[in-house]
N, C-alpha and C. Protein backbone atom coordinates (compact mmCIF):
# COMPACT_ATOMS: atom_id res chain seq x y z
N MET A 1 97.13 97.31 94.12
CA MET A 1 96.68 96.81 95.41
C MET A 1 97.88 96.30 96.21
N ASN A 2 98.02 96.73 97.44
CA ASN A 2 99.11 96.29 98.30
C ASN A 2 98.68 95.03 99.03
N THR A 3 99.23 93.90 98.62
CA THR A 3 98.84 92.62 99.22
C THR A 3 99.92 92.10 100.15
N ARG A 4 100.69 93.00 100.72
CA ARG A 4 101.76 92.58 101.61
C ARG A 4 101.64 93.29 102.96
N LEU A 5 101.93 92.55 103.98
CA LEU A 5 102.03 93.14 105.31
C LEU A 5 103.46 93.59 105.52
N THR A 6 103.67 94.50 106.45
CA THR A 6 105.03 94.86 106.81
C THR A 6 105.68 93.65 107.49
N ARG A 7 106.99 93.69 107.60
CA ARG A 7 107.70 92.59 108.25
C ARG A 7 107.20 92.40 109.68
N HIS A 8 107.00 93.50 110.38
CA HIS A 8 106.51 93.45 111.77
C HIS A 8 105.10 92.85 111.83
N GLU A 9 104.23 93.26 110.91
CA GLU A 9 102.86 92.73 110.89
C GLU A 9 102.86 91.23 110.57
N ARG A 10 103.73 90.84 109.64
CA ARG A 10 103.81 89.42 109.27
C ARG A 10 104.27 88.58 110.47
N GLU A 11 105.27 89.08 111.19
CA GLU A 11 105.73 88.38 112.39
C GLU A 11 104.61 88.28 113.42
N ARG A 12 103.83 89.36 113.55
CA ARG A 12 102.69 89.36 114.47
C ARG A 12 101.65 88.33 114.04
N LEU A 13 101.40 88.23 112.72
CA LEU A 13 100.46 87.23 112.21
C LEU A 13 100.94 85.82 112.52
N TYR A 14 102.22 85.54 112.26
CA TYR A 14 102.77 84.21 112.53
C TYR A 14 102.67 83.88 114.02
N SER A 15 102.95 84.86 114.86
CA SER A 15 102.87 84.67 116.31
C SER A 15 101.42 84.39 116.73
N LEU A 16 100.49 85.11 116.14
CA LEU A 16 99.07 84.91 116.44
C LEU A 16 98.63 83.51 116.03
N ILE A 17 99.08 83.05 114.89
CA ILE A 17 98.74 81.69 114.43
C ILE A 17 99.29 80.67 115.40
N ARG A 18 100.56 80.82 115.79
CA ARG A 18 101.16 79.87 116.74
C ARG A 18 100.39 79.86 118.07
N GLU A 19 100.03 81.05 118.54
CA GLU A 19 99.32 81.17 119.82
C GLU A 19 97.94 80.55 119.74
N LYS A 20 97.15 80.91 118.73
CA LYS A 20 95.77 80.45 118.65
C LYS A 20 95.67 78.97 118.31
N LEU A 21 96.67 78.42 117.62
CA LEU A 21 96.65 77.00 117.29
C LEU A 21 97.50 76.19 118.26
N ASP A 22 98.03 76.87 119.29
CA ASP A 22 98.85 76.23 120.32
C ASP A 22 99.99 75.43 119.69
N LEU A 23 100.79 76.11 118.87
CA LEU A 23 101.87 75.45 118.13
C LEU A 23 103.24 75.77 118.70
N GLY A 24 103.33 75.95 119.98
CA GLY A 24 104.61 76.29 120.58
C GLY A 24 105.51 75.10 120.81
N GLY A 25 104.98 73.90 120.77
CA GLY A 25 105.76 72.72 121.14
C GLY A 25 106.35 71.97 119.96
N ALA A 26 106.80 70.78 120.24
CA ALA A 26 107.49 69.94 119.25
C ALA A 26 106.55 69.38 118.19
N GLU A 27 105.21 69.47 118.42
CA GLU A 27 104.27 68.92 117.43
C GLU A 27 104.28 69.71 116.12
N CYS A 28 104.85 70.90 116.12
CA CYS A 28 104.95 71.70 114.91
C CYS A 28 106.39 72.18 114.77
N PRO A 29 107.30 71.30 114.36
CA PRO A 29 108.71 71.67 114.32
C PRO A 29 109.05 72.68 113.23
N GLU A 30 108.26 72.72 112.15
CA GLU A 30 108.59 73.65 111.08
C GLU A 30 108.13 75.06 111.39
N GLU A 31 108.84 76.00 110.85
CA GLU A 31 108.55 77.41 111.04
C GLU A 31 107.32 77.80 110.23
N ILE A 32 106.51 78.71 110.77
CA ILE A 32 105.37 79.25 110.03
C ILE A 32 105.92 80.18 108.95
N LYS A 33 105.48 79.99 107.71
CA LYS A 33 105.90 80.83 106.59
C LYS A 33 104.65 81.19 105.78
N ASN A 34 104.80 82.06 104.81
CA ASN A 34 103.64 82.45 104.00
C ASN A 34 103.12 81.29 103.16
N THR A 35 103.94 80.30 102.89
CA THR A 35 103.50 79.14 102.09
C THR A 35 102.95 78.00 102.94
N THR A 36 102.95 78.15 104.25
CA THR A 36 102.44 77.10 105.14
C THR A 36 100.96 76.87 104.87
N MET A 37 100.60 75.62 104.68
CA MET A 37 99.20 75.24 104.47
C MET A 37 98.51 75.22 105.83
N VAL A 38 97.60 76.15 106.04
CA VAL A 38 96.96 76.34 107.34
C VAL A 38 96.20 75.09 107.78
N ARG A 39 95.45 74.50 106.87
CA ARG A 39 94.62 73.33 107.23
C ARG A 39 95.44 72.08 107.52
N GLU A 40 96.73 72.11 107.20
CA GLU A 40 97.60 70.97 107.48
C GLU A 40 98.36 71.12 108.79
N LEU A 41 98.21 72.25 109.46
CA LEU A 41 98.85 72.44 110.76
C LEU A 41 98.17 71.54 111.79
N PRO A 42 98.93 71.08 112.78
CA PRO A 42 98.37 70.18 113.79
C PRO A 42 97.14 70.76 114.49
N GLY A 43 96.08 69.97 114.56
CA GLY A 43 94.89 70.34 115.31
C GLY A 43 93.93 71.28 114.61
N VAL A 44 94.17 71.61 113.35
CA VAL A 44 93.29 72.56 112.66
C VAL A 44 92.07 71.82 112.11
N ASP A 45 90.91 72.31 112.50
CA ASP A 45 89.64 71.86 111.93
C ASP A 45 88.83 73.12 111.63
N SER A 46 87.60 72.95 111.20
CA SER A 46 86.81 74.12 110.78
C SER A 46 86.57 75.10 111.93
N MET A 47 86.36 74.59 113.12
CA MET A 47 86.12 75.48 114.27
C MET A 47 87.40 76.22 114.68
N THR A 48 88.52 75.52 114.64
CA THR A 48 89.78 76.18 114.98
C THR A 48 90.11 77.26 113.97
N LEU A 49 89.85 76.98 112.71
CA LEU A 49 90.09 77.97 111.67
C LEU A 49 89.19 79.19 111.87
N LEU A 50 87.95 78.96 112.23
CA LEU A 50 87.02 80.06 112.51
C LEU A 50 87.52 80.92 113.67
N ARG A 51 87.98 80.26 114.74
CA ARG A 51 88.52 81.00 115.89
C ARG A 51 89.79 81.77 115.51
N LEU A 52 90.62 81.16 114.68
CA LEU A 52 91.84 81.84 114.23
C LEU A 52 91.49 83.09 113.43
N LEU A 53 90.56 82.97 112.50
CA LEU A 53 90.19 84.13 111.68
C LEU A 53 89.54 85.22 112.53
N GLY A 54 88.79 84.82 113.56
CA GLY A 54 88.23 85.80 114.49
C GLY A 54 89.33 86.54 115.23
N ALA A 55 90.36 85.81 115.63
CA ALA A 55 91.49 86.45 116.32
C ALA A 55 92.25 87.37 115.37
N VAL A 56 92.36 86.98 114.11
CA VAL A 56 93.01 87.83 113.11
C VAL A 56 92.21 89.13 112.93
N GLU A 57 90.89 89.00 112.88
CA GLU A 57 90.04 90.19 112.75
C GLU A 57 90.28 91.16 113.91
N LEU A 58 90.30 90.63 115.11
CA LEU A 58 90.52 91.47 116.29
C LEU A 58 91.94 92.04 116.32
N GLY A 59 92.90 91.19 116.05
CA GLY A 59 94.30 91.60 116.13
C GLY A 59 94.71 92.62 115.08
N PHE A 60 94.10 92.53 113.90
CA PHE A 60 94.47 93.44 112.81
C PHE A 60 93.37 94.47 112.52
N GLN A 61 92.32 94.44 113.31
CA GLN A 61 91.19 95.37 113.18
C GLN A 61 90.67 95.42 111.74
N VAL A 62 90.33 94.22 111.24
CA VAL A 62 89.76 94.07 109.90
C VAL A 62 88.49 93.24 110.00
N ASN A 63 87.71 93.23 108.93
CA ASN A 63 86.50 92.42 108.86
C ASN A 63 86.67 91.44 107.70
N LEU A 64 86.90 90.17 108.02
CA LEU A 64 87.12 89.17 106.99
C LEU A 64 85.82 88.52 106.55
N GLY A 65 84.88 88.35 107.47
CA GLY A 65 83.61 87.72 107.15
C GLY A 65 83.72 86.21 106.98
N PHE A 66 82.57 85.56 106.99
CA PHE A 66 82.54 84.11 106.86
C PHE A 66 83.01 83.63 105.49
N GLU A 67 82.87 84.49 104.48
CA GLU A 67 83.30 84.09 103.14
C GLU A 67 84.81 83.90 103.05
N ALA A 68 85.55 84.34 104.05
CA ALA A 68 87.00 84.17 104.06
C ALA A 68 87.40 82.72 104.33
N ILE A 69 86.56 81.99 105.03
CA ILE A 69 86.92 80.63 105.46
C ILE A 69 87.33 79.74 104.29
N PRO A 70 86.52 79.60 103.23
CA PRO A 70 86.95 78.72 102.14
C PRO A 70 88.13 79.27 101.33
N GLN A 71 88.44 80.56 101.48
CA GLN A 71 89.54 81.16 100.73
C GLN A 71 90.90 80.90 101.37
N VAL A 72 90.92 80.44 102.61
CA VAL A 72 92.18 80.26 103.32
C VAL A 72 92.75 78.87 103.07
N GLN A 73 93.83 78.85 102.34
CA GLN A 73 94.61 77.63 102.15
C GLN A 73 95.98 77.80 102.83
N THR A 74 96.64 78.92 102.51
CA THR A 74 97.96 79.19 103.05
C THR A 74 97.93 80.41 103.97
N VAL A 75 99.02 80.60 104.69
CA VAL A 75 99.15 81.79 105.53
C VAL A 75 99.12 83.04 104.65
N GLN A 76 99.67 82.94 103.46
CA GLN A 76 99.65 84.07 102.53
C GLN A 76 98.22 84.48 102.18
N ASP A 77 97.30 83.51 102.13
CA ASP A 77 95.89 83.84 101.88
C ASP A 77 95.33 84.72 103.00
N ILE A 78 95.71 84.42 104.24
CA ILE A 78 95.25 85.24 105.37
C ILE A 78 95.82 86.66 105.22
N GLU A 79 97.09 86.74 104.86
CA GLU A 79 97.72 88.05 104.65
C GLU A 79 96.98 88.83 103.55
N ARG A 80 96.66 88.17 102.46
CA ARG A 80 95.94 88.82 101.35
C ARG A 80 94.57 89.31 101.81
N LEU A 81 93.86 88.51 102.58
CA LEU A 81 92.53 88.89 103.07
C LEU A 81 92.62 90.11 104.00
N ILE A 82 93.66 90.16 104.82
CA ILE A 82 93.85 91.33 105.69
C ILE A 82 94.03 92.58 104.83
N CYS A 83 94.90 92.49 103.84
CA CYS A 83 95.18 93.65 102.98
C CYS A 83 93.95 94.06 102.17
N GLU A 84 93.20 93.09 101.67
CA GLU A 84 91.98 93.41 100.92
C GLU A 84 90.95 94.10 101.80
N SER A 85 90.81 93.64 103.03
CA SER A 85 89.86 94.26 103.95
C SER A 85 90.27 95.70 104.26
N ARG A 86 91.56 95.91 104.44
CA ARG A 86 92.05 97.27 104.70
C ARG A 86 91.76 98.18 103.51
N GLU A 87 91.97 97.67 102.31
CA GLU A 87 91.72 98.49 101.11
C GLU A 87 90.24 98.81 100.96
N GLN A 88 89.37 97.84 101.25
CA GLN A 88 87.93 98.08 101.18
C GLN A 88 87.52 99.14 102.18
N ASP A 89 88.09 99.07 103.38
CA ASP A 89 87.78 100.08 104.40
C ASP A 89 88.26 101.46 103.98
N ALA A 90 89.44 101.52 103.37
CA ALA A 90 90.00 102.80 102.94
C ALA A 90 89.18 103.40 101.78
N ALA A 91 88.57 102.55 100.98
CA ALA A 91 87.80 103.04 99.81
C ALA A 91 86.41 103.52 100.19
N ARG A 92 85.93 103.14 101.37
CA ARG A 92 84.60 103.59 101.79
C ARG A 92 84.62 105.07 102.11
N PRO A 93 83.56 105.77 101.70
CA PRO A 93 83.49 107.21 102.03
C PRO A 93 83.39 107.41 103.54
N SER A 94 84.02 108.45 104.02
CA SER A 94 84.03 108.74 105.48
C SER A 94 82.71 109.27 105.94
């Protein structure tokens, strides 16, 4: 199972997280990395996380579903969910 995004896709994911969580300013001085704890980012609550995952679904054209919410601890978890969704889609008969 390929649980990694390309470098370009990962950068796009980090950019999407910064945009949707409005992390462009000084309130989030650290860089977004795969080990970043999503729920510890400034302003993240359950609704913000839901909106973020919806944006990830649209941006990466995947279906994460509501069951993804409790699985997200780190940014790497979001990356894994994207890859798993892609694999499930690829395994479905055409």
